[in-house]
Short mmCIF file of C-alpha atoms (C1' of nucleotides) in Angstrom, two decimals:
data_model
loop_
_atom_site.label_atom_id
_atom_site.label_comp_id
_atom_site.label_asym_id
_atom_site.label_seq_id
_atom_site.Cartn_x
_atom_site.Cartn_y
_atom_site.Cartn_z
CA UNK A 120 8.71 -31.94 -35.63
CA UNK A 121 9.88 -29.10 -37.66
CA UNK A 122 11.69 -27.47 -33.78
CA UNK A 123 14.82 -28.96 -32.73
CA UNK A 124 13.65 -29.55 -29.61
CA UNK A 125 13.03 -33.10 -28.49
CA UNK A 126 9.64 -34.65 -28.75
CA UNK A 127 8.23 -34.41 -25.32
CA UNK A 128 10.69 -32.35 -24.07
CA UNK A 129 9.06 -29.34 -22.36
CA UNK A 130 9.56 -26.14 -25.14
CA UNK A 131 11.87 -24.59 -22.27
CA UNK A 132 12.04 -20.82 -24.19
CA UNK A 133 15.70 -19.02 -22.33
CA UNK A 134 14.85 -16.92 -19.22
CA UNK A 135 15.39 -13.53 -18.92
CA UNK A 136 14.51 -10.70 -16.84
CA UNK A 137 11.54 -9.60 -19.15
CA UNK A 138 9.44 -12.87 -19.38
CA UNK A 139 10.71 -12.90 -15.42
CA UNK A 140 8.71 -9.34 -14.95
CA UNK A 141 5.98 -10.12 -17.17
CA UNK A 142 5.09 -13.56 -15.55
CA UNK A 143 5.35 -11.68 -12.08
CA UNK A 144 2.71 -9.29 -12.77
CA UNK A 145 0.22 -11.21 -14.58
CA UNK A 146 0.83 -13.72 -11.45
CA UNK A 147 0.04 -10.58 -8.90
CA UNK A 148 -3.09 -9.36 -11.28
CA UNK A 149 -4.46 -12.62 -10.77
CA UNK A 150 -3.51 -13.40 -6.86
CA UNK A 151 -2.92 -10.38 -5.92
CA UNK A 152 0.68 -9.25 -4.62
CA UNK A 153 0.82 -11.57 -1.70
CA UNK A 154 0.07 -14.52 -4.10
CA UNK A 155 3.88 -13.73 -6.11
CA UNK A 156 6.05 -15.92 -4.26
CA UNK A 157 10.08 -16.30 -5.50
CA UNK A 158 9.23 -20.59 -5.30
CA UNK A 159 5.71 -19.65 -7.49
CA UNK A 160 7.23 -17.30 -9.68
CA UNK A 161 9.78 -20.38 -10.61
CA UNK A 162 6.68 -22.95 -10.91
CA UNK A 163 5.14 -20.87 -13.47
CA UNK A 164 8.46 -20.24 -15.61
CA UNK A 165 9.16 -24.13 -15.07
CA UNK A 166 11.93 -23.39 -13.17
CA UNK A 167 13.19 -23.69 -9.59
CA UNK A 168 12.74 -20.43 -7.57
CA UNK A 169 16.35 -20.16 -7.43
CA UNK A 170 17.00 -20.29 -10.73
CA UNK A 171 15.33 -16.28 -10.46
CA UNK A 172 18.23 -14.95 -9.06
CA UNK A 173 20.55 -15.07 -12.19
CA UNK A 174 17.92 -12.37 -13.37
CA UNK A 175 17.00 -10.41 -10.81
CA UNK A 176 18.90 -9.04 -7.94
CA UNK A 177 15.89 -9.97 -5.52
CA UNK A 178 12.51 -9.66 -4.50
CA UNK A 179 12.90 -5.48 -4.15
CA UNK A 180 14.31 -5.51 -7.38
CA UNK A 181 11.65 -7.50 -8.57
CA UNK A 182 8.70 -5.41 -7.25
CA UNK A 183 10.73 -2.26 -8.53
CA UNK A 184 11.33 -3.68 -12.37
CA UNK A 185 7.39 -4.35 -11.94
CA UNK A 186 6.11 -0.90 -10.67
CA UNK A 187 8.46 0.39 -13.70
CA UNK A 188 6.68 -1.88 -16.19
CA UNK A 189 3.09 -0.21 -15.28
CA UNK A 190 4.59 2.83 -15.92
CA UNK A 191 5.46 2.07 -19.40
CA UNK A 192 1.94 1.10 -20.01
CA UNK A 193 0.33 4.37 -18.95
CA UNK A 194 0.11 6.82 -22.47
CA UNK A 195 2.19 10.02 -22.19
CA UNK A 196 0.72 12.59 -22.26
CA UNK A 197 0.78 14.13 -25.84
CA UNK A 198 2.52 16.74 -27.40
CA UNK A 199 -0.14 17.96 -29.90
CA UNK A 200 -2.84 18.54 -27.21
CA UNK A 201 -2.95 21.45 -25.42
CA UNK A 202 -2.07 20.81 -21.18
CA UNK A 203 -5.19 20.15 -19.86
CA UNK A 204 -6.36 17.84 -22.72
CA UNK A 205 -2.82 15.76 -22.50
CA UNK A 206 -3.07 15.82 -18.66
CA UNK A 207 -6.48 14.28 -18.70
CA UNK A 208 -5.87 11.52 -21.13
CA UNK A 209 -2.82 10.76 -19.41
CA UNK A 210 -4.31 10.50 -15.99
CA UNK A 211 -7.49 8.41 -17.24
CA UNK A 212 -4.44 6.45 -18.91
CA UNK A 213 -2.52 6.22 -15.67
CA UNK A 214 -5.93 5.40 -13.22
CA UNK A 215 -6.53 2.29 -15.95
CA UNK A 216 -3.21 1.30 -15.35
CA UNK A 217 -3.29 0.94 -12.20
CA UNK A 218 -7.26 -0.29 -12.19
CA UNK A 219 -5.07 -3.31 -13.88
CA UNK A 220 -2.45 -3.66 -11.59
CA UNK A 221 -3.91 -2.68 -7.94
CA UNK A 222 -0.88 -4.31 -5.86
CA UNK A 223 0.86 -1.35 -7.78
CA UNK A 224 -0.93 1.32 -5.69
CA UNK A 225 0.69 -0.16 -2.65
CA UNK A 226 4.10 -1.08 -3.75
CA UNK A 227 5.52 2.27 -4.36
CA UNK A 228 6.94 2.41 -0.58
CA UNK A 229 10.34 4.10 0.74
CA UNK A 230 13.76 3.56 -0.81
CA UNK A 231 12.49 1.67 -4.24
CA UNK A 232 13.94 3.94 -6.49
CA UNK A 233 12.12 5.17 -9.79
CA UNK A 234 13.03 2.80 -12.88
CA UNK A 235 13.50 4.89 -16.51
CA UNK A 236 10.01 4.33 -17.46
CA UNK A 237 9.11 6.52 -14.36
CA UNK A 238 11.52 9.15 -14.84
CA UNK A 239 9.94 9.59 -18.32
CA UNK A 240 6.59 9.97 -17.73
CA UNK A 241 7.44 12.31 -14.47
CA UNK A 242 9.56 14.23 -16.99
CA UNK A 243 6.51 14.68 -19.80
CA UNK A 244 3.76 15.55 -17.39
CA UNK A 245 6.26 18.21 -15.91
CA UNK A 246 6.89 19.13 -19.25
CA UNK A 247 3.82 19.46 -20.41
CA UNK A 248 2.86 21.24 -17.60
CA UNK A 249 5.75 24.05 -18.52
CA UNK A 250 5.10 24.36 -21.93
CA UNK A 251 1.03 25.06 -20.93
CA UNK A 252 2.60 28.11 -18.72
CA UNK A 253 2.83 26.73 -15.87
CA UNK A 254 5.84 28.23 -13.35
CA UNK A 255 8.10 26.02 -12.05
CA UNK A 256 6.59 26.06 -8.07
CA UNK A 257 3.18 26.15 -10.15
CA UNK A 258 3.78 22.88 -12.07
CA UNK A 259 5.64 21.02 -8.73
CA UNK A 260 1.97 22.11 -6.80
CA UNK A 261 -0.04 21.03 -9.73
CA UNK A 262 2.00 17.30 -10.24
CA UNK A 263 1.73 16.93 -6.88
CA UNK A 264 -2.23 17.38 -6.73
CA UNK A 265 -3.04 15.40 -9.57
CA UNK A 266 -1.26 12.14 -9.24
CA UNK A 267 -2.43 12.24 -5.10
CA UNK A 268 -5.53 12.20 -6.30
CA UNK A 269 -4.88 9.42 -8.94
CA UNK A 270 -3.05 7.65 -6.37
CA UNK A 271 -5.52 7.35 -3.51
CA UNK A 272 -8.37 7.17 -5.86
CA UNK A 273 -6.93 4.06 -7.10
CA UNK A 274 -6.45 2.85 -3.35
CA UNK A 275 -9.72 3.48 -2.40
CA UNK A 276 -11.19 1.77 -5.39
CA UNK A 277 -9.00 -1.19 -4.51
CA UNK A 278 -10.12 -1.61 -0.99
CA UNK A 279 -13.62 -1.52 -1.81
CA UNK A 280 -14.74 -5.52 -1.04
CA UNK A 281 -16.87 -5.89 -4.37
CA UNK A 282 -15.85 -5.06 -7.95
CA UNK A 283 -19.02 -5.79 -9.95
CA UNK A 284 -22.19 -3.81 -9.38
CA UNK A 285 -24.46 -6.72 -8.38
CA UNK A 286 -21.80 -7.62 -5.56
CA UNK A 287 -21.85 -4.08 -4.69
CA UNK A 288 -25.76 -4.34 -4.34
CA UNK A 289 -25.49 -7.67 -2.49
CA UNK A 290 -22.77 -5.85 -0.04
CA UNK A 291 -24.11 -1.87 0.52
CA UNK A 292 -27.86 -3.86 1.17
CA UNK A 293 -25.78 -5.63 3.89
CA UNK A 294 -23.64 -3.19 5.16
CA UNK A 295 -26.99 -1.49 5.76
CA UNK A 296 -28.77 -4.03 7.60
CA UNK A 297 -25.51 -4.10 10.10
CA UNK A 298 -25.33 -0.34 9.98
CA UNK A 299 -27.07 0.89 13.49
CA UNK A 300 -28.94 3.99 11.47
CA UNK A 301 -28.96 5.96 14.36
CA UNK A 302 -25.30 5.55 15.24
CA UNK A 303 -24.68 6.40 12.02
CA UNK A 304 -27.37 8.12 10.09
CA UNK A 305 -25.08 9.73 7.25
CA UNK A 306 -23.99 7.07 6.49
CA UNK A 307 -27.09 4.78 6.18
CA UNK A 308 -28.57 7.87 4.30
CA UNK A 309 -25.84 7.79 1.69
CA UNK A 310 -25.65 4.04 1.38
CA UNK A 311 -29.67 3.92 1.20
CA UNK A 312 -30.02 6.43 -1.42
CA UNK A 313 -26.71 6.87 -3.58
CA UNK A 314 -24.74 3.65 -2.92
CA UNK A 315 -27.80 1.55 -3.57
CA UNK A 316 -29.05 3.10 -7.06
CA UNK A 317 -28.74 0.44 -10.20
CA UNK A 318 -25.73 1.31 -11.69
CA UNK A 319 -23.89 2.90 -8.80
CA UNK A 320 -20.18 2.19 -9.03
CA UNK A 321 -17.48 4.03 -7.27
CA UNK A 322 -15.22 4.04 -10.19
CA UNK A 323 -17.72 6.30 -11.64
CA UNK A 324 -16.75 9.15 -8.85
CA UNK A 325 -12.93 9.31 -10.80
CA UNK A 326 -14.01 12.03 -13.58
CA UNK A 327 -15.49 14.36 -10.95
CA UNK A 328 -12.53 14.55 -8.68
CA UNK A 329 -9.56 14.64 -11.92
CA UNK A 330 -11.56 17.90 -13.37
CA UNK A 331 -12.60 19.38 -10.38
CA UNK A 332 -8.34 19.32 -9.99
CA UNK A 333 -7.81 20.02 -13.66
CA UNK A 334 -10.21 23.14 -13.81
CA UNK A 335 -8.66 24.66 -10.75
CA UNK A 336 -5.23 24.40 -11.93
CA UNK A 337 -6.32 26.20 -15.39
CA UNK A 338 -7.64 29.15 -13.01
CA UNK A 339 -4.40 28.62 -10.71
CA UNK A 340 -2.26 28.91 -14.22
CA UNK A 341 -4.29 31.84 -15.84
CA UNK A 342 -3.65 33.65 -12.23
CA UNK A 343 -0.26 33.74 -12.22
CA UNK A 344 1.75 37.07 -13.04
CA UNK A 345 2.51 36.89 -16.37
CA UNK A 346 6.23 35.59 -17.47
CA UNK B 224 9.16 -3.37 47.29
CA UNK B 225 5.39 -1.25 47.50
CA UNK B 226 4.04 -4.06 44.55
CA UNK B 227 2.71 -7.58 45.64
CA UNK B 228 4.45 -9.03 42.73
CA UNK B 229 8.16 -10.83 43.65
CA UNK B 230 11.98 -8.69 43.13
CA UNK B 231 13.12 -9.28 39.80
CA UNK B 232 9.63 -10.86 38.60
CA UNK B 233 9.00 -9.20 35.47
CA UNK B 234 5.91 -7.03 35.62
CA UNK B 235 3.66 -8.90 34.00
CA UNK B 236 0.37 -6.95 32.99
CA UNK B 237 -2.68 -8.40 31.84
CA UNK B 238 -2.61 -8.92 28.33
CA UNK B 239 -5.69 -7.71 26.23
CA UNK B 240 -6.47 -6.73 22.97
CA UNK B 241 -6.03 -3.17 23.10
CA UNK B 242 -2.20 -3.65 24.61
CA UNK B 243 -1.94 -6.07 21.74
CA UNK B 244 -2.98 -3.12 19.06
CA UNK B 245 -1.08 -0.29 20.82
CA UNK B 246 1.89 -2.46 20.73
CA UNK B 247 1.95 -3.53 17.30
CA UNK B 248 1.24 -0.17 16.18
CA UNK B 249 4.45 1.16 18.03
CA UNK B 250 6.29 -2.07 16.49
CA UNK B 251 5.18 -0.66 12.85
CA UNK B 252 6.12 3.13 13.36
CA UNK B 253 9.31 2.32 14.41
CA UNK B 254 10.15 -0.58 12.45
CA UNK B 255 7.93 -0.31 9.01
CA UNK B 256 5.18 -3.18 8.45
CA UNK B 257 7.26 -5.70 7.11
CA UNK B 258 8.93 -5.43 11.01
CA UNK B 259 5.60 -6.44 12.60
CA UNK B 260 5.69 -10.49 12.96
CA UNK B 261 3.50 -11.86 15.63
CA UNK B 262 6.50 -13.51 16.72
CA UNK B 263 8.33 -9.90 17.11
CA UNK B 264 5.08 -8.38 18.86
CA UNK B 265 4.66 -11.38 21.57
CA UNK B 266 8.43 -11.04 22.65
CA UNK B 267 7.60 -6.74 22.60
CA UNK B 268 4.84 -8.10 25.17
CA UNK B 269 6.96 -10.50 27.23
CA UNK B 270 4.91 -13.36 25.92
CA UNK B 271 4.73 -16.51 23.45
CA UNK B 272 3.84 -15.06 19.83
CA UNK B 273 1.03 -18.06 20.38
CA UNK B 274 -0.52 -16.44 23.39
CA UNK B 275 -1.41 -13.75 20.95
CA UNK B 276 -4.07 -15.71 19.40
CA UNK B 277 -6.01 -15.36 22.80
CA UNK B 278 -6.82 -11.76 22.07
CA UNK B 279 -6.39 -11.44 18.15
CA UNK B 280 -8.39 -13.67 15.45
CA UNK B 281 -5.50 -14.07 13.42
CA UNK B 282 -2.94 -11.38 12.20
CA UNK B 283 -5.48 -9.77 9.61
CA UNK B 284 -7.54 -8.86 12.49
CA UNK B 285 -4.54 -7.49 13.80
CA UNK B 286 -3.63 -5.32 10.89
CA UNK B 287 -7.81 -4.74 10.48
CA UNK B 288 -7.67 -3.30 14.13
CA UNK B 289 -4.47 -1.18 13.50
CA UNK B 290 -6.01 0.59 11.11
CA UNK B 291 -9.07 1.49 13.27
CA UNK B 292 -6.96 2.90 15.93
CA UNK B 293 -5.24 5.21 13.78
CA UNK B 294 -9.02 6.57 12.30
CA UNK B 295 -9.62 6.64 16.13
CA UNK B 296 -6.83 9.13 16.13
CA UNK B 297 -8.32 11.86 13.39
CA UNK B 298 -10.13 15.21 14.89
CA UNK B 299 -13.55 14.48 14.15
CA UNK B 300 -15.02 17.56 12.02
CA UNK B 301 -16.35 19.84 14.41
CA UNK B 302 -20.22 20.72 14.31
CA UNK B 303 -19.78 24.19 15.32
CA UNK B 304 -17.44 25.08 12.51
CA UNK B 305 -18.69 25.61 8.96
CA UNK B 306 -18.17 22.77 6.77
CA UNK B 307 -15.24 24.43 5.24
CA UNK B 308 -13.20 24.98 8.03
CA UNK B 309 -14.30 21.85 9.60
CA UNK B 310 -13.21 19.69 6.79
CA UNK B 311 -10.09 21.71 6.47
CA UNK B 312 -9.49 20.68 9.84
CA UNK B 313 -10.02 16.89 9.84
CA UNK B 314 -8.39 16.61 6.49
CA UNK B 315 -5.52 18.18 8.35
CA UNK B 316 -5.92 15.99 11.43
CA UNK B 317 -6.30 13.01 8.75
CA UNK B 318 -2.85 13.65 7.26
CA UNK B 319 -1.29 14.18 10.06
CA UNK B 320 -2.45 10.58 11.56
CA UNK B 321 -1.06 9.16 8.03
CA UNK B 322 2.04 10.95 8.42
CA UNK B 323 2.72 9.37 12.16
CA UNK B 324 2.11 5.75 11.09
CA UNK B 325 2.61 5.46 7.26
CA UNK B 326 2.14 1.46 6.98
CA UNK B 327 -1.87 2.48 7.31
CA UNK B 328 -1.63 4.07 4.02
CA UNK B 329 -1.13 0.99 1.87
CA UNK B 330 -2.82 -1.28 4.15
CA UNK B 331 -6.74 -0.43 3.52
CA UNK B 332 -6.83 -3.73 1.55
CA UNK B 333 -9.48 -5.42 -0.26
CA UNK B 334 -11.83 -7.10 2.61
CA UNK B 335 -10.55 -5.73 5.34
CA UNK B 336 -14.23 -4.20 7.07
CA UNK B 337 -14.46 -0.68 8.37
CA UNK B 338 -14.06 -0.85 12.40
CA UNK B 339 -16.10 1.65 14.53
CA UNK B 340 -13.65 4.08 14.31
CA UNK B 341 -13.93 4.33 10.98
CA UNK B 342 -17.95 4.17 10.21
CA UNK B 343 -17.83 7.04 12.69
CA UNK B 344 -15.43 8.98 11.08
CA UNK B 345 -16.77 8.52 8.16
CA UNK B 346 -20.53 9.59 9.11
CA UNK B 347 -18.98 12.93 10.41
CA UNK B 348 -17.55 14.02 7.24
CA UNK B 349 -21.04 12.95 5.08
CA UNK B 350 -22.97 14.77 8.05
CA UNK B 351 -20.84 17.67 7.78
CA UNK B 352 -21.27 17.92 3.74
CA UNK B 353 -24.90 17.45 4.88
CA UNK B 354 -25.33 20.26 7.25
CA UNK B 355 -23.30 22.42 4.73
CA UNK B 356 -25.76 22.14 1.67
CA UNK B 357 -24.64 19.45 -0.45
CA UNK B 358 -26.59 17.18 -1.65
CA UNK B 359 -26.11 13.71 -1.49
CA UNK B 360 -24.28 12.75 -4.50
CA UNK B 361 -22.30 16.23 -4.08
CA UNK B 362 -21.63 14.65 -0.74
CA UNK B 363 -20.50 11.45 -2.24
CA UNK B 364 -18.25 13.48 -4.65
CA UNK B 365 -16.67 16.15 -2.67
CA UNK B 366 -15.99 12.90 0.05
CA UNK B 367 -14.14 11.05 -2.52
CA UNK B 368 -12.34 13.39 -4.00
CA UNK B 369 -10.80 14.78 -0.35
CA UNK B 370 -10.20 11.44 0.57
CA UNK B 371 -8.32 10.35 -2.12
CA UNK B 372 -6.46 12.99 -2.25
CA UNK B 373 -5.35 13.01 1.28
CA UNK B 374 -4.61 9.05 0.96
CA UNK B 375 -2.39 9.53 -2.22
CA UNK B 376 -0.33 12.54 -0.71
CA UNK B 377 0.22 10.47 2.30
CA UNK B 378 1.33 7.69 -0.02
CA UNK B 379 3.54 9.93 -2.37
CA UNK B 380 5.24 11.21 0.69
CA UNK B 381 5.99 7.58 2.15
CA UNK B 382 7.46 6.51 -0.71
CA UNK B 383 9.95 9.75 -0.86
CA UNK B 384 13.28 7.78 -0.11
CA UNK B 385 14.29 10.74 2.53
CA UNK B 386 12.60 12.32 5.71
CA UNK B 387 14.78 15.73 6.76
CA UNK B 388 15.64 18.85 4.80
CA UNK B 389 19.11 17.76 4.75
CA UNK B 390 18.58 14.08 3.19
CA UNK B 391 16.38 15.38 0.90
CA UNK B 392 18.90 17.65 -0.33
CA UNK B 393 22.05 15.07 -0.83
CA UNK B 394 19.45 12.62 -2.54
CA UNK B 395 18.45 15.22 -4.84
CA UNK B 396 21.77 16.17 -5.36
CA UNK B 397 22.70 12.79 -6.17
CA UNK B 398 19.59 12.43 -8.14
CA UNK B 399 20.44 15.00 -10.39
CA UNK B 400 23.89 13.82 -11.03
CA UNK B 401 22.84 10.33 -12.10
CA UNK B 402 20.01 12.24 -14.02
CA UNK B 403 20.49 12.43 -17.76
CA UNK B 404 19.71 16.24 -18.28
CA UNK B 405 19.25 15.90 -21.74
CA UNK B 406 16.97 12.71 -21.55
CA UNK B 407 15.04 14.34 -18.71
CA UNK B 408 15.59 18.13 -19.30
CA UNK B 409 12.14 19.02 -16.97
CA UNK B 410 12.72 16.61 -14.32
CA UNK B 411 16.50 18.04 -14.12
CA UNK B 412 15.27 21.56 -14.27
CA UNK B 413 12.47 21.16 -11.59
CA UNK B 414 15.28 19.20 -9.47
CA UNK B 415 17.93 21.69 -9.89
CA UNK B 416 15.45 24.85 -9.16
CA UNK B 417 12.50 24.07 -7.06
CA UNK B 418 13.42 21.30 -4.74
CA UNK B 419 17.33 21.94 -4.09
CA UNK B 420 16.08 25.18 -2.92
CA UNK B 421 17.14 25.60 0.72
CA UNK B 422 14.01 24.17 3.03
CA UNK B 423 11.93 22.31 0.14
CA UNK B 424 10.10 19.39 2.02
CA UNK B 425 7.53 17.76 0.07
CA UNK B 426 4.80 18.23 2.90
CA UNK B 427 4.13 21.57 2.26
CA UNK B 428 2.30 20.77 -0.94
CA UNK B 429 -0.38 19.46 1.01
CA UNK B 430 -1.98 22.70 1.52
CA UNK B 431 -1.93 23.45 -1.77
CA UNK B 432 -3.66 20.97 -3.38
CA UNK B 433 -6.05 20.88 -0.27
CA UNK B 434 -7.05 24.16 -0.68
CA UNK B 435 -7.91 23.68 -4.35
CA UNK B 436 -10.23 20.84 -3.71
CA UNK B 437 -12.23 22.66 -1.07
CA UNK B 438 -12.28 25.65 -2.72
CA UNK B 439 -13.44 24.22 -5.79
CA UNK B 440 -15.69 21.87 -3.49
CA UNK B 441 -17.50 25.10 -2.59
CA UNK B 442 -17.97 26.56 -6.53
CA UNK B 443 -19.61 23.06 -6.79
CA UNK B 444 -21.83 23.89 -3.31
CA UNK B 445 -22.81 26.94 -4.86
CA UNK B 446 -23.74 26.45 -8.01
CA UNK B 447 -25.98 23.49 -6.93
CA UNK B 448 -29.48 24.05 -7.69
CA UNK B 449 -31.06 25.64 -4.98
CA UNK B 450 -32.60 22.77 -2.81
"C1'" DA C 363 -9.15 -18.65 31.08
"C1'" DC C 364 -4.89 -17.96 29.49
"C1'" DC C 365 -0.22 -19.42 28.17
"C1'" DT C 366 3.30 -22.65 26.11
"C1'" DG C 367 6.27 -26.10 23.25
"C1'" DA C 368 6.43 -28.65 19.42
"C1'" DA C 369 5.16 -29.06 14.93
"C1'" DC C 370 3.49 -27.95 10.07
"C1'" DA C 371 3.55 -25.78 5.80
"C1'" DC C 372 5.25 -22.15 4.12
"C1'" DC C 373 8.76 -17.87 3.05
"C1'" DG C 374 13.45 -15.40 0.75
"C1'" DT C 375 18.00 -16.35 0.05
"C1'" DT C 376 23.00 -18.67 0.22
"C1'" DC C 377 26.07 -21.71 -1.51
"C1'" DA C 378 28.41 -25.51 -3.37
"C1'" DA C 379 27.70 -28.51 -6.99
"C1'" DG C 380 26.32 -29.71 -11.41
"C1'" DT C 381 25.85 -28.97 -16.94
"C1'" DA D 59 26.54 -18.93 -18.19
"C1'" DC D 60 22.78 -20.73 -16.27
"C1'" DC D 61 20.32 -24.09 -13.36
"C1'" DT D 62 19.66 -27.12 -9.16
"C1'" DG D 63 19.36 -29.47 -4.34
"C1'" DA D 64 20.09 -28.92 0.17
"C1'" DA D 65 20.17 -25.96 3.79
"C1'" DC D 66 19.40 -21.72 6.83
"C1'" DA D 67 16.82 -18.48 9.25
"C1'" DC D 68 12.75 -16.97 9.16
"C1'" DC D 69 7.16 -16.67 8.67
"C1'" DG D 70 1.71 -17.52 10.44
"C1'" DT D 71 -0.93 -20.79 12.57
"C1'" DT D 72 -2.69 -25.49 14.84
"C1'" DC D 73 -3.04 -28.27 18.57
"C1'" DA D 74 -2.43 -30.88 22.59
"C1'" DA D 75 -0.70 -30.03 26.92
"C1'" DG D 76 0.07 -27.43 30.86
"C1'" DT D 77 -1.40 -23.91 34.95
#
DNA sequence: ACCTGAACACCGTTCAAGT
DNA sequence: ACCTGAACACCGTTCAAGT
């Protein structure tokens, strides 16, 4: 009553590339990526799909402004804290983010080029990495290392079929059963006694790997010749 | 004129499924994924993109089967090496296997099953951990934390938008032109003085961060309690 | 047993036409 | 300036029909 808008008449709120983005990736968190079609993308905005392109170049540039967006959710890594402190948050920040967002693991392929959001958080964790002493090569080698690991950690976790730890139960006891123990003892072994604990989940494995990294680069830094 | 089949017949061989995988796989180095239609891959085969379906389930079997040929492709860790070297090796080998067909890296999706390729592989490196001292959830660890690290490099280096010395120089020459220094003064400065350097390729860092894990891997071996 | 042609329900994207 | 309907060139997959 009090809106302008007619009674009845859907509350059609202006399109723009935001509420584009942001109705793309809650559509892929749901779906997953191969769910975000240009003709559903429309549905949901209660629009036709072609309506998109007055906001978007195309689908790339779609799947680019969305890979940007995760990286303006992932926290930067501080200022006050000393390097390995802000590295860590940041890179339990930046696993979470894409724990959220899984089709983002995947979408960073060839030629999509790196929106601002990107370039900013590259440009702190580099920083940060400087300012804790790090040489230049040292700090390339050490940004590398790190967000490989994040990276494939977050693949792996993604292409494991369960999520929850009963359907992990339900799936390692049958993975078992089909297992042929003998072709593959080590694996039946590890699956048997590790896999099949209450409790186990893989995402549970991420701490290990990130400070097995982290501690070696602090003995990598406090090697170098001094500058 | 020595072959039974008639002048100017095409030479038609028997279709199977392992022609059908070897085929697409060629189709996806060459072309990328998004190349690889099954209507593409029947006329690569001299055939109807339905006569496909004769030897494939559907095209996630395809893909499913893809990705067990390339595991089928990594140097199994070798029993006569320590488990150092060994996994040095394979994790090597491993790389090298993501490096020659990159659409595996992002294609270990949710559901698809491990082929035998893959259990295998996988039971080598557990039984090599094994054999080396490390306990089982050491094992599961260390495994992890190798294989993550190996997927996300191979999936950081896909996503580089050059392959050569040379390209990789002009596009980080352009990069750093379009760069705001002053917005990103640590991103310009590792541009401008680590990779513009003549003969930067990002594939070198693989050792580096390689070696760290597996060095670290073994602090963790040793400082298990004696079992 | 294997291959094919036609068909179905989808895609991303263009373009002229509307307001 | 933004939205739409129709159309184009694609997809994966089915099914009945051929050999």
């Amino acid at each position: 009553m009090a809106s302008p808008s007619k009674a009845g008449a859907p509350h059609r709120v202006r399109l723009n590339r935001e509420r584009v983005l942001a109705t793309a990736i809650a559509l892929a968190d749901a779906g997953g990526i191969e769910s975000l079609t240009m003709r559903r993308l429309g549905e949901e905005l209660g629009v036709e799909a072609m309506s998109l392109y007055n906001h978007i170049a195309n689908k790339e540039d779609l799947l680019t402004g969305m890979i940007d967006a995760v990286f303006a959710e992932i926290e930067l890594p501080s200022h006050s804290d000393n390097w390995k402190a802000a590295l860590r948050k940041r890179s339990v920040s930046f696993r979470d983010a894409l724990s959220r967002h899984p089709w983002a693991t995947a979408l960073k392929d060839s030629g999509t080029n790196p929106g601002p959001a990107t370039l900013r958080h590259h440009d702190r964790v580099i920083g940060t990495l400087r300012n804790g002493g790090f040489s230049i090569a040292l700090a390339a080698h050490a940004f590398s290392a790190v967000d490989s690991y994040i990276y494939g950690f977050a693949m792996q976790e993604k292409s494991l079929p369960f999520t929850t730890d009963e359907e992990a139960a339900t799936m390692a006891h049958l993975m078992l059963a089909q297992l042929p123990a003998n072709e593959y003892p080590y694996l039946a072994e590890l699956t048997a006694e590790y896999v099949l604990r209450p409790g186990y989940n893989y995402g549970n494995e991420f701490p290990f790997g990130l400070d097995l990294i982290l501690d070696a680069l602090e003995r990598a830094r406090d090697a170098q010749p001094a500058g």
